[in-house]
Tab-separated table of C-alpha atoms in Angstrom:
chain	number	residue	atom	x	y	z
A	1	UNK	CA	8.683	28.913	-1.464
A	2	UNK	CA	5.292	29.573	-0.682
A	3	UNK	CA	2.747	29.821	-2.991
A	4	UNK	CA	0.991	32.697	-4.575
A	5	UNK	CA	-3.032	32.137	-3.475
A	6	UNK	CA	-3.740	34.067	-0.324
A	7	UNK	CA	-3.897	31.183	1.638
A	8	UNK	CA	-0.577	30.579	1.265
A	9	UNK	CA	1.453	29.415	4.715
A	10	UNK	CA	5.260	30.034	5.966
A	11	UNK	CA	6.180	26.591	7.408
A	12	UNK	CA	8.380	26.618	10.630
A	13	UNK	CA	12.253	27.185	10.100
A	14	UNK	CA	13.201	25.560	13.279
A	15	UNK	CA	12.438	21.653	12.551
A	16	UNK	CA	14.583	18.890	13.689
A	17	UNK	CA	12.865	16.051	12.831
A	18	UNK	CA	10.398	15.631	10.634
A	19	UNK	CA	8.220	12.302	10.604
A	20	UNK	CA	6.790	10.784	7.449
A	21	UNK	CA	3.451	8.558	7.893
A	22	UNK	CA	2.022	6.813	4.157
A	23	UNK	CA	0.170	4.017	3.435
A	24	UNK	CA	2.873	2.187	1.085
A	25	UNK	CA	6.218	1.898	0.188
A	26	UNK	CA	6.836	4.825	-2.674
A	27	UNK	CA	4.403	6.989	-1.681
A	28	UNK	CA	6.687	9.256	-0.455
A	29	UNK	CA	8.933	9.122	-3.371
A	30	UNK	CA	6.216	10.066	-5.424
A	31	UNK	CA	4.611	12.697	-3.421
A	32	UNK	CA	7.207	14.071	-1.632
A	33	UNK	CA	10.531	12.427	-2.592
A	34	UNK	CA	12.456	15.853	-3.816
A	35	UNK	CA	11.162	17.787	-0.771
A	36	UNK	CA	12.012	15.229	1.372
A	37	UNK	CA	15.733	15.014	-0.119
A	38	UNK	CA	15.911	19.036	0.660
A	39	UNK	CA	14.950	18.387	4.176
A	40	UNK	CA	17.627	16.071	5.278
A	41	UNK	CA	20.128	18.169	2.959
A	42	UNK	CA	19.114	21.190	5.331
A	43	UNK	CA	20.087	19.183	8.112
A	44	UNK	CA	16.730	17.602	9.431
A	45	UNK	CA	16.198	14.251	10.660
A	46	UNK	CA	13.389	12.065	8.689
A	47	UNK	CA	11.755	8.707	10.068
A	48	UNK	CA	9.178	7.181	7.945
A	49	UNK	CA	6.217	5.457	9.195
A	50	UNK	CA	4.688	2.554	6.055
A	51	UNK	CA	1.667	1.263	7.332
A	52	UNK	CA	1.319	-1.827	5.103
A	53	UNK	CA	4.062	-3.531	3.349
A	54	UNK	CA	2.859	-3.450	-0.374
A	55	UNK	CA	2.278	-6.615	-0.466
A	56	UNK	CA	-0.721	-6.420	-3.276
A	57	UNK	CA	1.293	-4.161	-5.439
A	58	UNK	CA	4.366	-5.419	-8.118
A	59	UNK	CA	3.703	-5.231	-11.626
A	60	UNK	CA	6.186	-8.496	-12.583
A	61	UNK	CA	6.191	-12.058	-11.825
A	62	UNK	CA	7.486	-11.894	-7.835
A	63	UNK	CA	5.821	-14.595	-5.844
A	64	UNK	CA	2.809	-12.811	-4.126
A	65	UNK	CA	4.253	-14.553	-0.564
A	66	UNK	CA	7.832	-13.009	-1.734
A	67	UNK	CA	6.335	-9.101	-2.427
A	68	UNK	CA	6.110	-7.799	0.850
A	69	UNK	CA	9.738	-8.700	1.937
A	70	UNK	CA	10.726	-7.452	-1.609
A	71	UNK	CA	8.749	-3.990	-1.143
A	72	UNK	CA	10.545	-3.290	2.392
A	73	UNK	CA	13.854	-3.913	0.777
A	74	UNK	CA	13.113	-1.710	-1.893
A	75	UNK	CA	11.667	1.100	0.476
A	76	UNK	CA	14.513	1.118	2.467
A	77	UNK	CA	17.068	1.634	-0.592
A	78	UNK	CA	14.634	4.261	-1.809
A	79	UNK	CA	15.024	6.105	1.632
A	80	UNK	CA	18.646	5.715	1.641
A	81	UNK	CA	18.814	7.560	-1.771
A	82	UNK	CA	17.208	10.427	0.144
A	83	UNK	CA	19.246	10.534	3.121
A	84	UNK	CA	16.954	8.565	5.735
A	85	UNK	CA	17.921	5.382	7.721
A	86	UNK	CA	14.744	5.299	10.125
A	87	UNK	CA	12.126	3.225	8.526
A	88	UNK	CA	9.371	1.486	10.660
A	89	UNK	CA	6.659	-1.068	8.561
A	90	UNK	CA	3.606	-1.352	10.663
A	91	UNK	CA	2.896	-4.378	8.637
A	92	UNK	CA	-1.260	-4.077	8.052
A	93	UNK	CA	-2.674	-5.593	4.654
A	94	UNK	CA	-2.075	-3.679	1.756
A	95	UNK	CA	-5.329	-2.668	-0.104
A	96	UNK	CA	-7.400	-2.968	2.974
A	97	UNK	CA	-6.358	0.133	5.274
A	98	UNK	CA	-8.664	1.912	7.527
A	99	UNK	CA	-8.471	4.755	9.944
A	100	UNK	CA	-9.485	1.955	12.798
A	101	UNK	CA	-8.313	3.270	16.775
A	102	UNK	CA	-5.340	0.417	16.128
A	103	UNK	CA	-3.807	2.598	13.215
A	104	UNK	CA	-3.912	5.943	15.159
A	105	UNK	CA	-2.505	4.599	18.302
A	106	UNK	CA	0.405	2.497	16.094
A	107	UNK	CA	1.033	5.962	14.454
A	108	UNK	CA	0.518	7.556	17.864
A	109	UNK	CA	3.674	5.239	18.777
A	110	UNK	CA	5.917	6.635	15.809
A	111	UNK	CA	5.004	10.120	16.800
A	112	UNK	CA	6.056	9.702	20.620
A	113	UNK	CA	8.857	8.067	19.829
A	114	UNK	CA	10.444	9.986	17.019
A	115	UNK	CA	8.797	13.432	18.337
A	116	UNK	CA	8.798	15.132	15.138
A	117	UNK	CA	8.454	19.034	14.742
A	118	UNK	CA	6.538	18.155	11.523
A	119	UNK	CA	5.076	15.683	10.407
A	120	UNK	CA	4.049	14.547	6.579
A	121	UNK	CA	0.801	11.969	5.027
A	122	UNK	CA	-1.519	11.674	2.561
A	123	UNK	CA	-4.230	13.812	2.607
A	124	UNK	CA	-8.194	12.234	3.857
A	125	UNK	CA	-9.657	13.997	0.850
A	126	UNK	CA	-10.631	13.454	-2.596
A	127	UNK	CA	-7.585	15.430	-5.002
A	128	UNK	CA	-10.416	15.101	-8.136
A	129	UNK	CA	-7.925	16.255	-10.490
A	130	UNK	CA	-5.463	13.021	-9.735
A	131	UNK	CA	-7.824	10.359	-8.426
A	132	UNK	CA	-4.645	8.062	-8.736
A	133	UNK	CA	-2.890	10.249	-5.572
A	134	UNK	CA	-6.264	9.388	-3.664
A	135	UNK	CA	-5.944	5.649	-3.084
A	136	UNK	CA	-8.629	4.189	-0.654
A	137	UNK	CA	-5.560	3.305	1.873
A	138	UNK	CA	-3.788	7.021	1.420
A	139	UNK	CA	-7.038	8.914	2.570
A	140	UNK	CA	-7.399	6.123	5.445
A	141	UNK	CA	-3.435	6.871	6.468
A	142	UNK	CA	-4.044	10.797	6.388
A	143	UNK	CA	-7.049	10.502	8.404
A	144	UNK	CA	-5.717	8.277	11.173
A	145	UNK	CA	-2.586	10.184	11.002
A	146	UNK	CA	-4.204	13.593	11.823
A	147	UNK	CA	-5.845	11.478	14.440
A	148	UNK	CA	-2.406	10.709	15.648
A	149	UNK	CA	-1.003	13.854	15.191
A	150	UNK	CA	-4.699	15.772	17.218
A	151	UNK	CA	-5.503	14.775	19.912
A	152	UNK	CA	-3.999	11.603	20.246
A	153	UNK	CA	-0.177	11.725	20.229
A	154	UNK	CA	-0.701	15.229	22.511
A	155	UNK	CA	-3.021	13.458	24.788
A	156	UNK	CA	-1.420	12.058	27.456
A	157	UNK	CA	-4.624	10.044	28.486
A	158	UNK	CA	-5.172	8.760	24.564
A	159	UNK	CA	-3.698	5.162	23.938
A	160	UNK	CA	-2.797	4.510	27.926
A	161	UNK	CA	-0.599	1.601	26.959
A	162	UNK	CA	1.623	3.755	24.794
A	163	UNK	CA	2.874	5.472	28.047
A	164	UNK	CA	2.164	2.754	30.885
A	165	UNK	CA	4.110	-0.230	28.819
A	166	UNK	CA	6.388	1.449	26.716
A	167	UNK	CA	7.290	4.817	28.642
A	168	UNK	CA	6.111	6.782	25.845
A	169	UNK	CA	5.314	10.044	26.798
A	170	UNK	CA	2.658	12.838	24.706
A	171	UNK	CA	4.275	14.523	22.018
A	172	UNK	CA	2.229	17.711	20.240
A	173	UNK	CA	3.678	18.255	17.288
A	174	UNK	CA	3.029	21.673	15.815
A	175	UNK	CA	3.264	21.526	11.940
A	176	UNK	CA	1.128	18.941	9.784
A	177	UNK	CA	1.886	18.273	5.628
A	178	UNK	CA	-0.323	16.856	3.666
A	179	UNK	CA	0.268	15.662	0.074
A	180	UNK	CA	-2.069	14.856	-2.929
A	181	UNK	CA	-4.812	17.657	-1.201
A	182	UNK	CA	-6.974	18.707	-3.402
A	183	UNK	CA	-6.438	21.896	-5.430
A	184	UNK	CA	-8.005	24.622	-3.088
A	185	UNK	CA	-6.164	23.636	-0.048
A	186	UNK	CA	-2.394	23.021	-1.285
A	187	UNK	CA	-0.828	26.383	0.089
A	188	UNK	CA	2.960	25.532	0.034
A	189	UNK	CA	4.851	24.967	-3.223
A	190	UNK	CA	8.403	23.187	-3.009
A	191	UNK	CA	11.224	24.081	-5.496
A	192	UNK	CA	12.839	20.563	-6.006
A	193	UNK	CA	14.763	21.378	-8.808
A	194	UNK	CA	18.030	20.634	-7.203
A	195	UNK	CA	16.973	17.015	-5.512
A	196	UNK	CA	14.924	15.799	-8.444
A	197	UNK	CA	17.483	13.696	-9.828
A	198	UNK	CA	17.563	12.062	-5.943
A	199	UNK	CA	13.580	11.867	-6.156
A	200	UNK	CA	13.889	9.671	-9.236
A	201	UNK	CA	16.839	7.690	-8.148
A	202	UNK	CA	14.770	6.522	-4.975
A	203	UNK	CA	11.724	5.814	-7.411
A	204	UNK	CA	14.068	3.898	-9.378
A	205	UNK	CA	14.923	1.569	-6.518
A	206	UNK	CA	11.517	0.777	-6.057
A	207	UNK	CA	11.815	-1.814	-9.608
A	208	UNK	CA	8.288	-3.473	-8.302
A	209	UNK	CA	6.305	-0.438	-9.370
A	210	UNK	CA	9.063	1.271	-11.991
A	211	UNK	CA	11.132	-0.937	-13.763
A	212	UNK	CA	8.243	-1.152	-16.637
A	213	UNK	CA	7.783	2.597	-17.134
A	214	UNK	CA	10.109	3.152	-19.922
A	215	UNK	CA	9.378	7.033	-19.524
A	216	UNK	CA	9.707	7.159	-15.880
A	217	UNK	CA	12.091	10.094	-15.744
A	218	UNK	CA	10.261	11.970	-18.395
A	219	UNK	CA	6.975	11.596	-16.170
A	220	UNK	CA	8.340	12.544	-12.749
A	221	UNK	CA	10.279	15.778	-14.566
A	222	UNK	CA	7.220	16.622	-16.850
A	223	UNK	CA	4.966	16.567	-13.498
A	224	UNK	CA	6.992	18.720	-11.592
A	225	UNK	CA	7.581	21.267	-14.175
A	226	UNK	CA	3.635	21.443	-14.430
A	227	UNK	CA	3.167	21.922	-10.662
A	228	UNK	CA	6.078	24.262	-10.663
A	229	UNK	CA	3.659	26.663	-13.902
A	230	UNK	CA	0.782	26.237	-12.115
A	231	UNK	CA	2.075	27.911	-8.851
A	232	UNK	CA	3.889	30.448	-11.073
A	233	UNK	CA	8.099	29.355	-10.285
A	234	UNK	CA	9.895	30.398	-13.455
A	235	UNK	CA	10.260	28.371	-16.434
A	236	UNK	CA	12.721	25.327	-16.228
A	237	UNK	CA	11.868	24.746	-12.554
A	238	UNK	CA	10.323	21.460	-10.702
A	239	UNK	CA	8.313	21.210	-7.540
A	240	UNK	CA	5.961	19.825	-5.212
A	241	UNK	CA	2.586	20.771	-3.422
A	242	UNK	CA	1.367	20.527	0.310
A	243	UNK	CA	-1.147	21.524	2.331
A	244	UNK	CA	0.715	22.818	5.297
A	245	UNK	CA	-1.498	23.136	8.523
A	246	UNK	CA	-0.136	24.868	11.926
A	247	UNK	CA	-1.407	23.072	14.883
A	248	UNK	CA	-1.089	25.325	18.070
């Protein structure tokens, strides 16, 4: 469902495969873990892309050397309670992400090898409303990922290796979501009333980050009913927010 400003968008109805690009494990649980779960129940195939490993997250007594390991594990079993098997960790230090020409062409890679029909980050900018959604390493993932997605992945002459080593051919992909944007560029509203209960059992399996938020399910439902009022869905109904941006 789109929603009601004038800016509103109509994403494409003909995606196959839809790749997911985010600077941590459980980013995409948080942001986009009930759309996400309505994608691959429609039938669409999801890859995700985690640029670092998490390794300077964890809120309990796990060995720092033991963190990143235990972050993949729990990524994966968080993607599995959404319906996706295809999980890539591009392994660079957690806390210290930027949008360097290594990033882009290492999410450049992803793209030409998954050739998505969409694919879904962070956003680059600021949300000032919910600082915590704009994590130095998000906005450095969105902005190398739009990098990726134009002119990069498209350009056939971008990241020479990617083709000349690896047979990797350019890949344009056509639709670009972006979550935590700031308030005057989210466009698309998603109605995840019917996957929320898989949104929070994939946060769940991320115990790291969770396990110590005694209200965790009260949180995730009390934020999606407040995104769901704000972009006018009726009462009693969850959601998420994008940016959606067509790329010709």
């Amino acid at each position: 469902m789109s929603a009601t400003s004038s800016d509103a968008v109509r994403p494409r109805s003909d995606v196959e495969r839809a790749l997911v690009v985010t600077a941590h494990p459980d980013d995409v649980d948080f942001g986009a873990g009930g759309t996400v779960a309505s994608w691959t129940k429609a039938g669409i195939e999801v890859a995700y892309c985690v640029c670092t490993s998490g390794d300077a997250g964890g809120f309990d007594d796990t060995p720092r050397d033991q963190m990143a390991a235990l972050r993949e594990r729990e990524q994966r079993a968080a993607a599995a309670e959404l319906g996706v098997r295809d999980v890539t960790f591009l392994g660079y230090p957690d806390g210290r992400l930027t949008a360097s020409i290594e990033l882009r062409r290492d999410i450049s890679r992803q793209i030409r090898r998954f050739r998505p029909q969409r694919v879904l980050t962070s956003s680059p900018e600021i949300w000032w409303r919910r600082m915590g959604a704009s994590h130095p390493d998000h906005r450095a993932v969105g902005e190398a990922a739009l990098a990726a997605v134009y002119p990069d992945a498209r350009n056939p002459f971008a990241h020479p290796e990617l083709l000349a080593e690896e047979g990797l051919a350019a890949w344009t992909v056509p639709e670009l979501w972006l979550m935590a944007a700031p308030d005057e560029r989210q466009n698309h509203i998603v109605d995840i009333t019917d996957t929320l209960d898989s949104k929070l059992a994939a946060l769940r399996s991320h115990r790291s980050q969770t396990a110590h938020l005694n209200d965790l399910d009260d949180r995730i439902r009390g934020w999606g009913r407040q995104l769901a009022e704000r972009h006018d869905l009726p009462l009693g109904r969850a959601a998420e927010v994008f940016q959606v941006v067509t790329l010709s």
